[in-house]
Amino acid sequence: MSSAAAPTLSLPGDPPGGRRAAWVWGIGVAVYFVAIIFRTSLGVAGLDAADRFDVNASALSTFSILQLLVYAGMQIPVGLMVDRLGTKRVLTIGAVLFTVGQLGFALSPSYGMALAARALLGCGDAMTFISVLRLGSRWFPARRGPLIGQVAALFGMAGNLVSTLFIARALHSFGWTTTFAGSAGAGVVVLVLLLLFLKDHPEGHEPPPAEHAGGAYVRKQIAAAWREPGTRLGMWVHFTTQFPAMVFLLLWGMPFLVEAQGLSRGTAGTLLTLVVLSNMVVGLVYGQVIARHHEARTPIALGTVATTALLWACAIFYPADHTPMWLLTVLCVVLGACGPASMVGFDFARPANPPERQGTASGIVNMGGFIASMTTLFAVGVLLDATGGNYRAAFASVFVLEALGVTQILRLRHRAALRERDHHVVSRVEAVHVPA
């Protein structure tokens, strides 16, 4: 049987989906949506933050680096928490933390306090996406996994769109404190919704009880997930595909377009918005393609990396003082594919791990892109300071991590494919022998 048919297999105990599932899952997605607004709000406020706290490029990049360091470091603990405590509890803790962090960022009078607020925000943000993936796997059939994941990411990018369209304008109209404090109210709204309406799983689909033996259980979960080639392949796919767009949107896109390319803030904001819109469209396309043709995962991931690297090189090494607008526009459209391509990583890890280990495996995968983003944010800041603001030298650091990631993907893809085929055979045998 071809690999393309495997995702359509309905396993014993598959949840039915339906309107109730869409409503409950939608609440989880709303929490993630707000978390993304808070995460990316600094991307349109980078120049304002530099003025407010009187910091240079390296210190400015520390905001995003610290936030992503906390986020990446929390992924495996959050995965274990979701597997053990359930989605609702973890999302509740996350919503409280990222709301307090956003409010603290609004009121911080000093650089140090603002850093602490972003770290708290990153901790809460880290608890959202893994929880939403787990919620989708508990409420929808397994064959819907790729599309559900891409739609969740699409709503996350809609949160990014709110940042580029509204946070940027609000900063200009109302100032720093009012804008960030006002946006924190959205965190309170989603917290109330999830407390009132969210459920971990539909009736009759309770997960089997799992034994939790302290440190031994934690080590066993992490080791078992890591041993699966699909988990490691998923992490490297996420690592290689996500970070160029993340670096561009989260911090350095606006300064690059304004300072290096001579664009106005309004024009630069429009290009950042184009990245987000492209992401939303490409996400739907990738989700549909992978749901129907599972073998397309690796070509999609590697094709996105190659196209991104090509356009990135053309834009930063263009033989003139300023890159033409048409080329910057094409670059932003291509960067929009990075987020959807990173979601392919979860589609490698999902079939490689049983339901009771999905949170842990997803946490490992999700670490990849954020480690790459954090590393590149730091490298760009340091190189900008060392070269007197040479964006060509600073942005070239992207190619180092892309080369590393592609090497690992090529090394692991065949091993993961063989292992996944074995899992599909076992699943089909179990499905055939389930009593009617």
CSV table of C-alpha atoms in Angstrom, one decimal, residues 153-356:
chain,number,residue,atom,x,y,z
A,153,ALA,CA,-0.7,27.9,12.6
A,154,LEU,CA,-2.8,30.0,10.2
A,155,PHE,CA,-4.7,31.6,13.1
A,156,GLY,CA,-1.4,32.2,14.8
A,157,MET,CA,-0.2,34.1,11.8
A,158,ALA,CA,-3.5,36.1,12.0
A,159,GLY,CA,-2.2,37.1,15.4
A,160,ASN,CA,0.9,38.3,13.7
A,161,LEU,CA,-1.2,40.2,11.3
A,162,VAL,CA,-2.9,42.0,14.2
A,163,SER,CA,0.6,43.1,15.4
A,164,THR,CA,1.6,44.5,12.0
A,165,LEU,CA,-1.7,46.2,11.3
A,166,PHE,CA,-2.9,47.4,14.6
A,167,ILE,CA,-0.2,47.3,17.2
A,168,ALA,CA,2.1,49.4,15.0
A,169,ARG,CA,-0.7,52.0,14.4
A,170,ALA,CA,-1.6,52.0,18.1
A,171,LEU,CA,2.0,52.7,19.1
A,172,HIS,CA,2.0,55.8,16.8
A,173,SER,CA,-1.4,57.0,18.0
A,174,PHE,CA,-1.5,56.1,21.7
A,175,GLY,CA,2.0,55.5,22.8
A,176,TRP,CA,3.9,52.6,24.4
A,177,THR,CA,2.1,52.1,27.7
A,178,THR,CA,-1.5,52.4,26.5
A,179,THR,CA,-0.9,50.1,23.5
A,180,PHE,CA,0.7,47.3,25.4
A,181,ALA,CA,-1.5,47.5,28.5
A,182,GLY,CA,-4.6,47.7,26.3
A,183,SER,CA,-3.6,44.6,24.3
A,184,ALA,CA,-3.2,42.7,27.6
A,185,GLY,CA,-7.0,42.8,27.9
A,186,ALA,CA,-7.2,40.2,25.1
A,187,GLY,CA,-5.4,37.7,27.4
A,188,VAL,CA,-8.0,38.2,30.1
A,189,VAL,CA,-10.8,37.5,27.5
A,190,VAL,CA,-9.4,34.2,26.3
A,191,LEU,CA,-8.6,33.1,29.9
A,192,VAL,CA,-12.2,33.4,30.8
A,193,LEU,CA,-13.3,31.5,27.7
A,194,LEU,CA,-11.0,28.6,28.3
A,195,LEU,CA,-12.0,28.3,32.0
A,196,LEU,CA,-15.7,28.3,31.1
A,197,PHE,CA,-15.8,26.2,28.0
A,198,LEU,CA,-12.7,24.2,27.2
A,199,LYS,CA,-12.6,20.4,27.7
A,200,ASP,CA,-9.5,18.2,27.3
A,201,HIS,CA,-11.4,15.5,25.2
A,202,PRO,CA,-14.9,14.5,24.1
A,203,GLU,CA,-17.0,12.2,26.2
A,204,GLY,CA,-16.2,8.5,25.7
A,205,HIS,CA,-12.7,9.3,24.5
A,206,GLU,CA,-10.8,9.6,27.7
A,207,PRO,CA,-7.1,8.7,27.4
A,208,PRO,CA,-5.9,5.6,29.1
A,209,PRO,CA,-4.5,6.2,32.6
A,210,ALA,CA,-0.7,6.6,32.5
A,211,GLU,CA,1.7,5.8,35.3
A,212,HIS,CA,3.9,8.8,36.3
A,213,ALA,CA,6.9,7.8,38.3
A,214,GLY,CA,8.6,11.1,38.8
A,215,GLY,CA,12.0,11.5,37.2
A,216,ALA,CA,12.1,8.0,35.8
A,217,TYR,CA,8.9,8.7,33.9
A,218,VAL,CA,10.2,12.0,32.5
A,219,ARG,CA,13.4,10.4,31.3
A,220,LYS,CA,11.5,7.5,29.8
A,221,GLN,CA,9.2,9.8,27.9
A,222,ILE,CA,12.0,12.0,26.5
A,223,ALA,CA,14.2,9.0,25.6
A,224,ALA,CA,11.4,7.1,23.9
A,225,ALA,CA,10.4,10.1,21.8
A,226,TRP,CA,14.0,11.0,20.9
A,227,ARG,CA,14.7,7.4,19.8
A,228,GLU,CA,12.1,7.7,17.0
A,229,PRO,CA,13.8,9.0,13.8
A,230,GLY,CA,10.6,10.7,12.9
A,231,THR,CA,10.9,12.9,16.0
A,232,ARG,CA,14.4,13.9,15.3
A,233,LEU,CA,13.6,14.5,11.6
A,234,GLY,CA,10.7,16.6,12.6
A,235,MET,CA,12.9,18.7,14.9
A,236,TRP,CA,15.4,19.4,12.1
A,237,VAL,CA,12.7,20.2,9.6
A,238,HIS,CA,11.3,22.7,12.0
A,239,PHE,CA,14.8,24.0,12.8
A,240,THR,CA,15.6,24.6,9.1
A,241,THR,CA,12.4,26.0,7.7
A,242,GLN,CA,11.0,28.3,10.4
A,243,PHE,CA,13.7,30.7,11.5
A,244,PRO,CA,14.3,33.0,8.5
A,245,ALA,CA,10.7,34.3,8.6
A,246,MET,CA,10.8,34.3,12.4
A,247,VAL,CA,13.9,36.5,12.5
A,248,PHE,CA,12.4,38.8,9.9
A,249,LEU,CA,9.0,39.2,11.6
A,250,LEU,CA,10.1,39.0,15.2
A,251,LEU,CA,12.7,41.7,15.2
A,252,TRP,CA,15.1,42.5,12.3
A,253,GLY,CA,12.7,42.8,9.3
A,254,MET,CA,11.5,46.4,10.2
A,255,PRO,CA,15.1,47.8,10.9
A,256,PHE,CA,16.4,46.1,7.7
A,257,LEU,CA,13.7,47.6,5.5
A,258,VAL,CA,13.9,51.0,7.1
A,259,GLU,CA,17.6,51.5,7.8
A,260,ALA,CA,19.2,49.4,5.1
A,261,GLN,CA,16.6,49.8,2.3
A,262,GLY,CA,15.5,53.3,3.0
A,263,LEU,CA,11.8,52.5,3.1
A,264,SER,CA,9.3,54.3,5.3
A,265,ARG,CA,7.8,52.6,8.3
A,266,GLY,CA,4.5,52.4,6.5
A,267,THR,CA,5.9,50.7,3.5
A,268,ALA,CA,8.0,48.3,5.7
A,269,GLY,CA,4.9,47.5,7.7
A,270,THR,CA,3.1,46.6,4.4
A,271,LEU,CA,5.9,44.2,3.5
A,272,LEU,CA,5.8,42.5,6.9
A,273,THR,CA,2.0,42.2,6.5
A,274,LEU,CA,2.6,40.5,3.1
A,275,VAL,CA,4.7,37.9,4.9
A,276,VAL,CA,1.8,37.1,7.2
A,277,LEU,CA,-0.8,37.0,4.4
A,278,SER,CA,1.4,34.7,2.3
A,279,ASN,CA,1.8,32.5,5.3
A,280,MET,CA,-1.9,32.1,5.8
A,281,VAL,CA,-2.5,31.2,2.1
A,282,VAL,CA,0.4,28.8,1.8
A,283,GLY,CA,-0.5,27.2,5.1
A,284,LEU,CA,-3.9,26.1,3.7
A,285,VAL,CA,-2.3,24.8,0.5
A,286,TYR,CA,0.4,22.8,2.4
A,287,GLY,CA,-2.1,21.3,4.8
A,288,GLN,CA,-4.3,20.1,2.0
A,289,VAL,CA,-1.4,18.7,0.0
A,290,ILE,CA,0.1,16.8,2.9
A,291,ALA,CA,-3.3,15.4,4.0
A,292,ARG,CA,-3.7,13.9,0.6
A,293,HIS,CA,-0.1,13.1,-0.3
A,294,HIS,CA,1.9,12.2,2.7
A,295,GLU,CA,5.0,11.6,0.6
A,296,ALA,CA,5.1,15.3,-0.2
A,297,ARG,CA,6.4,16.3,3.2
A,298,THR,CA,10.1,16.2,2.5
A,299,PRO,CA,9.9,17.8,-1.0
A,300,ILE,CA,7.8,20.6,0.5
A,301,ALA,CA,10.3,21.2,3.4
A,302,LEU,CA,13.4,21.1,1.2
A,303,GLY,CA,11.9,23.1,-1.6
A,304,THR,CA,10.9,25.8,0.8
A,305,VAL,CA,14.4,26.0,2.3
A,306,ALA,CA,16.0,26.2,-1.2
A,307,THR,CA,13.6,28.9,-2.4
A,308,THR,CA,14.0,30.9,0.8
A,309,ALA,CA,17.8,30.7,0.6
A,310,LEU,CA,17.8,31.8,-3.1
A,311,LEU,CA,15.6,34.8,-2.5
A,312,TRP,CA,17.4,35.8,0.7
A,313,ALA,CA,20.7,35.8,-1.1
A,314,CYS,CA,19.3,37.8,-4.1
A,315,ALA,CA,17.9,40.4,-1.7
A,316,ILE,CA,20.8,41.0,0.6
A,317,PHE,CA,23.6,40.7,-2.1
A,318,TYR,CA,21.8,42.8,-4.7
A,319,PRO,CA,24.5,44.8,-6.5
A,320,ALA,CA,23.2,48.3,-5.6
A,321,ASP,CA,22.6,50.4,-2.5
A,322,HIS,CA,19.0,49.4,-2.2
A,323,THR,CA,17.2,46.2,-3.3
A,324,PRO,CA,14.4,46.8,-5.8
A,325,MET,CA,10.9,46.8,-4.4
A,326,TRP,CA,9.8,43.9,-6.6
A,327,LEU,CA,12.6,41.7,-5.2
A,328,LEU,CA,11.7,42.6,-1.6
A,329,THR,CA,8.1,41.8,-2.4
A,330,VAL,CA,9.0,38.4,-3.8
A,331,LEU,CA,11.2,37.7,-0.7
A,332,CYS,CA,8.4,38.5,1.6
A,333,VAL,CA,6.0,36.2,-0.3
A,334,VAL,CA,8.5,33.4,-0.1
A,335,LEU,CA,9.2,34.0,3.6
A,336,GLY,CA,5.5,33.4,4.1
A,337,ALA,CA,6.0,29.7,3.3
A,338,CYS,CA,8.5,29.2,6.1
A,339,GLY,CA,5.9,28.9,8.9
A,340,PRO,CA,3.7,26.4,7.0
A,341,ALA,CA,6.8,24.4,6.0
A,342,SER,CA,7.9,24.2,9.7
A,343,MET,CA,4.5,22.5,10.5
A,344,VAL,CA,5.7,19.6,8.4
A,345,GLY,CA,8.0,18.7,11.2
A,346,PHE,CA,5.0,17.8,13.4
A,347,ASP,CA,3.7,15.6,10.6
A,348,PHE,CA,6.9,13.5,10.9
A,349,ALA,CA,6.7,13.2,14.6
A,350,ARG,CA,3.0,12.5,15.0
A,351,PRO,CA,2.8,9.1,13.4
A,352,ALA,CA,6.1,8.1,15.0
A,353,ASN,CA,4.8,8.4,18.6
A,354,PRO,CA,1.8,7.0,20.5
A,355,PRO,CA,-0.9,9.3,21.8
A,356,GLU,CA,0.5,9.3,25.4
